[in-house]
Coordinates of C-alpha atoms in Angstrom, one line a residue:
M1 CA -0.3 -0.2 0.2
A2 CA 2.7 2.5 1.0
L3 CA 5.0 1.5 -2.3
N4 CA 1.6 1.8 -4.1
H5 CA 1.5 5.7 -2.7
Y6 CA 4.8 6.2 -3.2
W7 CA 4.4 5.5 -7.3
N8 CA 0.9 7.0 -7.6
S9 CA 2.8 10.5 -5.9
H10 CA 6.1 10.1 -8.5
R11 CA 4.1 9.5 -11.4
P12 CA 5.7 12.2 -14.3
E13 CA 2.9 14.8 -15.4
T14 CA 2.0 14.1 -19.6
L15 CA 1.8 16.2 -21.7
D16 CA -1.2 17.0 -23.5
P17 CA -0.5 16.4 -27.5
M18 CA -3.8 18.9 -27.5
E19 CA -1.7 21.8 -25.6
D20 CA -0.2 24.4 -28.0
G21 CA 3.3 23.7 -28.3
A22 CA 3.2 20.9 -25.7
K23 CA 6.4 18.6 -27.3
L24 CA 8.9 16.7 -25.0
T25 CA 12.6 19.4 -25.0
P26 CA 15.3 18.2 -24.1
R27 CA 15.2 19.8 -20.5
N28 CA 12.1 18.6 -19.8
A29 CA 13.1 14.9 -20.0
E30 CA 16.4 15.6 -18.5
L31 CA 13.9 16.9 -15.4
A32 CA 11.2 13.1 -16.2
P33 CA 12.8 10.3 -13.2
G34 CA 13.6 7.8 -15.1
H35 CA 12.2 3.8 -14.9
A36 CA 15.6 3.4 -12.8
E37 CA 16.1 6.6 -10.5
L38 CA 11.9 5.8 -9.7
V39 CA 12.9 2.1 -8.4
D40 CA 15.7 2.7 -6.7
Q41 CA 13.6 5.7 -4.9
A42 CA 10.5 3.5 -4.4
L43 CA 13.5 1.1 -2.8
D44 CA 14.8 3.6 -0.5
V45 CA 11.4 4.0 0.9
V46 CA 10.4 0.8 1.3
T47 CA 13.8 0.1 3.4
A48 CA 12.6 3.0 5.0
L49 CA 9.5 1.8 6.4
K50 CA 11.1 -1.1 7.5
R51 CA 13.4 1.0 9.6
L52 CA 10.0 1.9 11.7
D53 CA 9.1 -0.5 14.9
H54 CA 5.7 -2.3 13.8
L55 CA 3.2 0.0 15.0
T56 CA 4.5 2.6 13.1
S57 CA 5.0 1.4 9.9
N58 CA 1.3 -0.5 10.7
V59 CA -0.2 3.2 11.2
M60 CA 1.6 5.0 8.2
A61 CA 0.4 1.7 5.7
L62 CA -3.1 2.7 6.6
L63 CA -2.6 6.8 6.7
L64 CA -0.7 5.7 3.3
D65 CA -4.1 4.1 2.0
D66 CA -6.4 6.8 2.6
I67 CA -7.8 6.0 6.3
P68 CA -8.6 8.5 8.7
T69 CA -7.0 8.5 11.3
G70 CA -10.3 8.0 13.5
D71 CA -10.5 4.9 11.9
I72 CA -7.0 3.6 12.5
A73 CA -6.9 4.4 16.5
E74 CA -10.0 2.2 16.2
H75 CA -8.7 -0.5 14.3
L76 CA -5.4 -0.6 15.9
G77 CA -6.7 -0.2 19.1
I78 CA -4.9 3.0 20.6
I79 CA -6.6 6.8 21.1
Q80 CA -6.4 9.1 18.1
Q81 CA -3.8 10.9 19.4
K82 CA -1.2 7.9 19.9
V83 CA -1.7 7.6 16.0
W84 CA -0.9 11.3 15.5
N85 CA 2.0 10.7 17.3
H86 CA 2.9 7.9 15.2
I87 CA 2.2 9.5 12.4
A88 CA 4.8 13.1 13.4
K89 CA 7.3 10.0 14.4
A90 CA 7.3 8.4 11.4
R91 CA 7.6 11.9 9.3
R92 CA 10.5 12.4 11.7
N93 CA 12.6 9.1 11.2
L94 CA 11.8 9.2 7.3
R95 CA 12.4 12.4 6.1
S96 CA 16.3 11.6 8.4
Y97 CA 16.8 8.6 6.4
L98 CA 15.5 10.3 2.8
A99 CA 16.9 13.0 3.2
P100 CA 20.2 14.8 2.7
P101 CA 21.7 15.4 6.2
A102 CA 22.6 18.8 5.7
Q103 CA 19.5 19.9 4.9
R104 CA 17.6 22.4 6.8
P105 CA 14.4 21.4 7.8
S106 CA 11.1 23.3 5.3
A107 CA 9.3 25.9 6.9
A108 CA 6.5 23.8 5.0
S109 CA 7.3 20.5 6.9
I110 CA 7.2 21.5 10.6
V111 CA 4.2 23.3 9.6
A112 CA 2.6 19.8 8.6
D113 CA 4.1 18.5 11.4
S114 CA 2.9 20.6 13.4
E115 CA -0.8 18.9 12.9
S116 CA -0.2 15.9 13.9
L117 CA 0.9 17.9 17.5
M118 CA -2.5 18.6 17.7
A119 CA -4.8 17.1 20.6
H120 CA -7.2 16.3 17.9
G121 CA -9.9 16.5 21.2
G122 CA -7.6 14.9 23.1
D123 CA -6.3 15.9 26.6
L124 CA -2.8 15.3 27.9
R125 CA -4.8 15.3 31.3
T126 CA -6.1 11.7 30.6
M127 CA -3.0 10.4 28.7
S128 CA -1.3 7.4 30.1
P129 CA 1.8 8.9 31.1
D130 CA 3.5 6.7 28.4
D131 CA 1.9 8.0 25.5
R132 CA 2.1 11.5 27.5
Q133 CA 6.0 11.4 27.3
E134 CA 5.6 10.8 24.0
T135 CA 3.6 13.4 23.0
R136 CA 6.2 16.0 24.6
T137 CA 9.5 14.3 22.8
A138 CA 7.3 15.0 20.2
V139 CA 7.4 18.2 20.4
T140 CA 10.3 19.2 22.1
E141 CA 11.7 17.2 18.5
W142 CA 9.4 19.8 16.4
R143 CA 10.4 22.9 18.5
E144 CA 14.3 21.9 17.9
R145 CA 13.2 22.2 14.4
L146 CA 11.6 24.9 15.0
R147 CA 14.7 27.3 16.2
R148 CA 16.7 25.9 12.9
C149 CA 14.3 27.4 10.5
P150 CA 14.2 31.0 10.0
A151 CA 10.4 32.6 10.6
G152 CA 10.6 34.1 7.4
A153 CA 11.1 31.6 5.0
F154 CA 7.6 30.1 6.5
G155 CA 5.4 33.9 5.0
I156 CA 3.0 35.2 7.2
A157 CA 0.3 32.3 6.3
G158 CA 2.4 29.5 8.4
S159 CA 3.3 31.8 10.2
A160 CA 0.2 32.5 11.7
I161 CA -0.4 28.8 11.7
V162 CA 2.7 27.9 13.9
L163 CA 2.3 30.8 16.4
G164 CA -1.8 29.8 16.2
R165 CA -1.1 25.7 17.2
T166 CA 1.8 26.9 19.7
A167 CA -0.6 28.9 21.7
T168 CA -3.0 25.8 22.1
L169 CA -0.3 23.4 22.3
A170 CA 1.3 25.9 25.6
E171 CA -2.5 25.6 26.4
A172 CA -2.5 22.1 27.1
L173 CA 0.9 22.2 29.0
I174 CA -0.4 24.4 31.1
A175 CA -3.5 22.6 32.3
D176 CA -1.1 19.2 32.2
R177 CA 0.9 21.3 35.0
D178 CA 3.6 22.0 32.7
E179 CA 4.0 25.4 32.4
R180 CA 8.1 25.9 32.1
T181 CA 7.6 23.4 28.7
A182 CA 4.5 25.9 27.3
L183 CA 6.7 29.1 29.0
D184 CA 9.6 27.6 26.5
L185 CA 7.6 26.6 23.6
V186 CA 6.3 30.0 23.4
R187 CA 10.1 31.2 23.6
D188 CA 11.1 29.3 20.7
A189 CA 7.9 30.7 18.4
S190 CA 8.5 34.3 19.1
P191 CA 10.1 34.9 16.0
H192 CA 7.3 34.2 14.0
L193 CA 5.7 36.6 16.6
R194 CA 7.8 39.5 15.3
C195 CA 6.9 38.7 11.6
L196 CA 3.4 38.8 12.1
G197 CA 3.3 41.7 14.4
R198 CA 1.9 42.0 18.0
L199 CA -1.7 42.8 17.2
H200 CA -2.1 39.7 15.0
P201 CA -4.8 37.2 16.3
A202 CA -2.2 34.3 16.5
A203 CA -0.4 36.8 18.4
F204 CA -3.0 37.7 20.7
E205 CA -3.4 33.9 21.5
A206 CA 0.6 33.2 22.0
R207 CA 0.7 36.2 24.4
R208 CA -2.0 34.7 25.9
A209 CA -1.0 31.9 27.2
R210 CA 2.8 33.3 28.0
A211 CA 0.8 35.7 30.6
E212 CA -1.0 32.6 31.8
A213 CA 2.0 29.9 32.5
L214 CA 3.6 32.8 33.7
S215 CA 0.8 33.2 36.3
E216 CA 0.7 29.7 37.4
L217 CA 4.9 30.2 38.1
G218 CA 3.8 32.4 40.7
Q219 CA 5.2 35.5 38.3
Y220 CA 1.9 37.2 38.8
Q221 CA 3.1 40.9 38.4
R222 CA 5.1 39.8 34.9
A223 CA 1.5 38.1 34.0
E224 CA -0.8 41.0 35.0
R225 CA 1.5 43.8 32.9
I226 CA 1.6 41.1 29.5
L227 CA -2.5 40.9 30.5
R228 CA -3.0 44.4 30.3
E229 CA -0.5 45.4 27.5
L230 CA -3.0 42.6 25.9
G231 CA -6.2 43.8 26.7
E232 CA -5.2 46.9 25.3
D233 CA -4.6 45.5 22.1
E234 CA -7.8 43.5 21.8
H235 CA -10.1 46.5 22.4
R236 CA -8.1 48.1 19.8
V237 CA -8.5 46.1 17.4
L238 CA -11.1 43.7 18.6
G239 CA -13.1 46.6 20.3
A240 CA -12.9 45.0 23.5
A241 CA -10.7 42.1 25.6
A242 CA -11.4 39.2 25.2
P243 CA -13.0 36.9 27.8
R244 CA -9.9 35.3 28.9
T245 CA -7.7 37.6 28.6
A246 CA -10.0 39.3 31.4
L247 CA -9.9 36.3 33.1
L248 CA -6.2 35.5 33.7
L249 CA -5.7 39.3 34.7
H250 CA -8.4 39.0 37.5
W251 CA -6.6 36.0 38.8
A252 CA -3.1 37.4 38.0
L253 CA -4.8 39.9 40.8
V254 CA -5.8 37.1 43.0
G255 CA -2.4 35.5 43.1
Q256 CA -0.7 39.4 44.6
G257 CA -3.5 39.8 47.3
R258 CA -5.6 42.0 46.0
L259 CA -9.1 40.2 46.1
H260 CA -11.4 43.7 46.1
E261 CA -10.3 44.4 42.5
A262 CA -10.3 41.5 41.5
E263 CA -14.1 40.3 42.6
A264 CA -14.8 43.7 40.8
G265 CA -13.3 42.1 37.5
F266 CA -15.0 39.1 38.0
G267 CA -17.9 40.1 38.6
A268 CA -18.2 42.3 35.0
L269 CA -16.6 39.3 33.2
E270 CA -19.6 37.0 34.2
A271 CA -21.9 40.0 33.5
R272 CA -20.3 39.9 30.5
L273 CA -20.4 36.2 29.8
A274 CA -23.6 35.7 31.0
R275 CA -25.2 37.3 28.2
S276 CA -22.9 35.2 25.3
S277 CA -22.5 31.8 24.5
S278 CA -19.6 31.2 26.5
S279 CA -20.6 28.4 28.5
N280 CA -17.2 27.0 29.8
T281 CA -15.5 30.3 29.8
L282 CA -18.3 31.4 32.2
L283 CA -17.7 27.9 34.0
H284 CA -13.9 28.6 34.4
A285 CA -14.4 31.9 35.3
Q286 CA -17.3 30.7 38.2
C287 CA -14.8 28.3 39.3
R288 CA -12.2 31.4 40.0
N289 CA -14.1 33.3 41.7
G290 CA -15.5 30.6 43.7
W291 CA -11.7 30.7 45.5
L292 CA -11.6 34.3 45.5
L293 CA -14.5 33.7 47.7
G294 CA -13.1 31.4 50.0
R295 CA -10.2 34.4 50.2
L296 CA -11.9 36.7 51.4
G297 CA -13.3 34.6 53.9
R298 CA -16.7 33.9 52.7
V299 CA -16.5 30.0 52.3
D300 CA -20.1 29.2 52.3
E301 CA -20.3 31.1 49.3
S302 CA -16.7 29.4 48.2
V303 CA -18.9 26.4 48.5
S304 CA -22.3 27.6 46.4
A305 CA -20.1 28.9 43.5
Y306 CA -18.1 25.3 43.4
T307 CA -21.2 23.2 43.4
R308 CA -22.6 25.3 40.1
V309 CA -19.4 24.7 38.6
I310 CA -19.9 21.1 38.9
I311 CA -23.0 20.4 38.3
G312 CA -22.5 22.6 34.9
R313 CA -19.1 20.7 34.2
T314 CA -20.5 17.9 34.7
A315 CA -24.2 17.9 32.6
T316 CA -21.2 19.8 29.6
L317 CA -17.9 17.5 30.4
G318 CA -19.1 14.6 32.2
E319 CA -18.1 13.7 35.9
D320 CA -14.8 11.9 35.4
H321 CA -13.6 15.2 32.6
P322 CA -10.6 16.8 34.3
D323 CA -12.1 20.5 34.9
T324 CA -15.5 18.6 36.4
L325 CA -12.0 16.9 38.8
D326 CA -10.7 20.2 39.2
A327 CA -13.8 21.7 40.4
R328 CA -14.2 19.3 43.4
H329 CA -10.6 19.4 44.2
S330 CA -10.9 22.7 44.5
Q331 CA -14.2 23.4 46.3
V332 CA -12.9 20.9 49.2
K333 CA -9.0 22.6 48.9
A334 CA -11.2 25.5 49.9
L335 CA -12.7 24.3 52.7
V336 CA -9.5 23.1 54.3
V337 CA -7.5 26.5 53.6
A338 CA -10.2 27.2 56.1
G339 CA -10.2 25.1 58.7
R340 CA -13.8 22.8 58.1
G341 CA -11.8 19.5 57.8
E342 CA -15.0 17.7 58.9
Q343 CA -17.1 19.2 55.8
A344 CA -13.9 18.7 53.5
L345 CA -13.6 15.1 54.3
P346 CA -16.7 13.4 53.1
L347 CA -16.3 15.3 50.0
L348 CA -12.5 13.8 49.7
Q349 CA -13.3 10.4 50.5
D350 CA -12.5 8.6 46.4
L351 CA -11.3 12.3 45.1
P352 CA -7.4 11.0 45.1
E353 CA -8.8 7.1 43.9
V354 CA -11.3 9.4 40.8
R355 CA -8.0 11.3 39.5
A356 CA -5.8 8.2 39.7
R357 CA -7.8 6.1 37.3
V358 CA -8.5 9.5 35.1
Q359 CA -5.2 11.2 35.4
G360 CA -2.7 8.5 36.3
V361 CA -1.5 7.7 40.6
H362 CA 1.9 10.1 40.1
H363 CA -0.1 12.8 38.2
S364 CA 0.3 15.9 39.8
D365 CA -3.0 17.0 39.6
T366 CA -3.6 13.7 41.9
L367 CA -1.0 14.1 44.5
E368 CA -2.8 17.5 45.5
T369 CA -6.2 16.0 46.1
L370 CA -4.0 13.0 48.4
K371 CA -1.7 15.5 49.8
Y372 CA -5.6 17.6 50.8
R373 CA -7.5 15.0 51.8
H374 CA -4.4 14.4 54.2
V375 CA -4.8 17.4 56.0
A376 CA -8.7 17.2 56.3
E377 CA -7.4 13.8 57.9
V378 CA -5.5 15.5 60.3
L379 CA -7.6 18.7 61.2
V380 CA -10.4 15.9 62.3
E381 CA -8.5 13.7 63.6
P382 CA -5.7 15.7 64.9
R383 CA -3.9 13.5 67.8
N384 CA -4.4 10.2 66.3
D385 CA -0.4 9.1 65.7
R386 CA -1.2 6.7 63.0
V387 CA -3.1 9.5 61.0
L388 CA -0.3 12.4 61.2
G389 CA 2.3 10.0 60.6
D390 CA 0.7 8.7 57.3
A391 CA 0.2 12.2 56.6
I392 CA 3.6 13.4 57.4
Q393 CA 4.8 10.0 55.4
D394 CA 3.3 11.0 52.1
L395 CA 3.8 14.3 52.0
E396 CA 7.5 14.1 52.3
E397 CA 7.0 12.2 49.0
I398 CA 4.9 14.5 47.7
L399 CA 7.5 16.9 48.4
H400 CA 10.3 15.4 46.2
T401 CA 8.2 14.6 43.8
Q402 CA 6.7 18.2 42.7
T403 CA 10.5 19.7 43.9
H404 CA 12.0 16.5 41.6
H405 CA 9.4 18.0 38.3
R406 CA 8.5 21.3 39.2
G407 CA 11.4 22.9 41.2
P408 CA 11.4 23.9 44.9
D409 CA 9.6 27.7 44.4
H410 CA 6.4 26.2 42.4
P411 CA 3.2 27.4 43.8
T412 CA 3.0 23.8 44.7
S413 CA 5.9 22.6 46.0
R414 CA 5.7 25.7 48.2
D415 CA 1.9 24.7 49.5
T416 CA 3.1 21.2 50.0
D417 CA 6.8 22.8 51.8
R418 CA 3.6 25.1 54.1
W419 CA 1.2 22.4 55.2
H420 CA 4.6 19.3 55.7
N421 CA 5.9 22.3 58.3
W422 CA 2.2 22.4 59.9
L423 CA 2.3 18.6 60.3
R424 CA 5.5 18.8 61.8
R425 CA 4.0 21.2 64.1
V426 CA 1.2 19.2 65.2
Q427 CA 3.3 16.3 65.6
E428 CA 5.5 18.1 67.8
A429 CA 2.4 19.6 69.9
N430 CA 1.3 16.1 70.4
R431 CA 4.7 14.7 71.7
F432 CA 4.7 18.0 74.6
G433 CA 1.3 18.2 74.9
E434 CA 0.8 21.4 74.0
P435 CA -1.9 23.0 72.3
L436 CA -2.3 22.3 68.2
P437 CA -1.0 25.4 66.6
T438 CA -3.5 27.3 64.1
L439 CA -2.8 27.0 60.6

């Protein structure tokens, strides 16, 4: 099948005898490949295909026979994102085998391969660890090729595609708690932003993704500055700042402790979104506002806000969707931070196990929920040595994992370190019969 596809795509064009002046000249006769050359080229393709692993070879054989990727996934018993990963892998391997070693990657091939990196309806958070790592490896290799090809070679349309897909990939990485890779990805694509100009729609997306990554890394002031400039540019071009830009700006204010300023902003944003059809964005804004209400000490309002988000996301996305699980986690986290362990614990009982099933045992989200269940258990039974000992041990392991993968300065690492220190103080208080420390 693959060989037939190769033959069809390399047939010499037939000259039309009815076309004026159509004749075989020495020049086009020289350009047309002869039978021996086609045989040699076909053998090269066959040899290159044999170098692929079995699954990748099967994917390419079906793809070259014009089988849709969804059908390929169903036939091979894998998810569609894995099909795209194998296509990207095959293209990289075939290109390195067939192309001259010194050849610079072409802009067209980089644009084409960017499509296979897109999560077609998929979500990095729900992939298996192997598939997630495979996707990250593909992104890393694509970034390297992107750096080696001058942005000017892509043209306006090519740069717009690269920048738009970069922003989408960065958002997927941020959702999967890999903000630094997202930031590196946007940085590698920055020459295309300069080519397009800061007012191009694709540039808006890339600038917003960069700001979101910085905010999630705790760099709230830098994020605020970028988002304010972006909002002004969007207002100039589109007539108003994009809802997601406004949402991220208000969230950056929450991170800086400017709670009342953020509250006014979220109120205006929710009113604006309620008049539109952006239900997912509205739920996202309500979820962030739920956390803000908890920070303001209005815990009951926070719990009610999260309940509405959970109901809305369950109805539109499903009860096991990562966004639904994230709202459940945030709700109980707000209760734990407020010291309401008894209220939080029933809501937490099965949540770490559900997240482990959906996102993996070692996923950052799973570990965060496990951490807060331990803290809730200690809040309920602070004098129980077994409960306290299990909590301290697990938080030490979680902190080690977070520090290793995300660094000691990451907000989640700092949060785990604070809770671990509090647990140690509880342990010391129990040992010496002293009053329990406050949160």
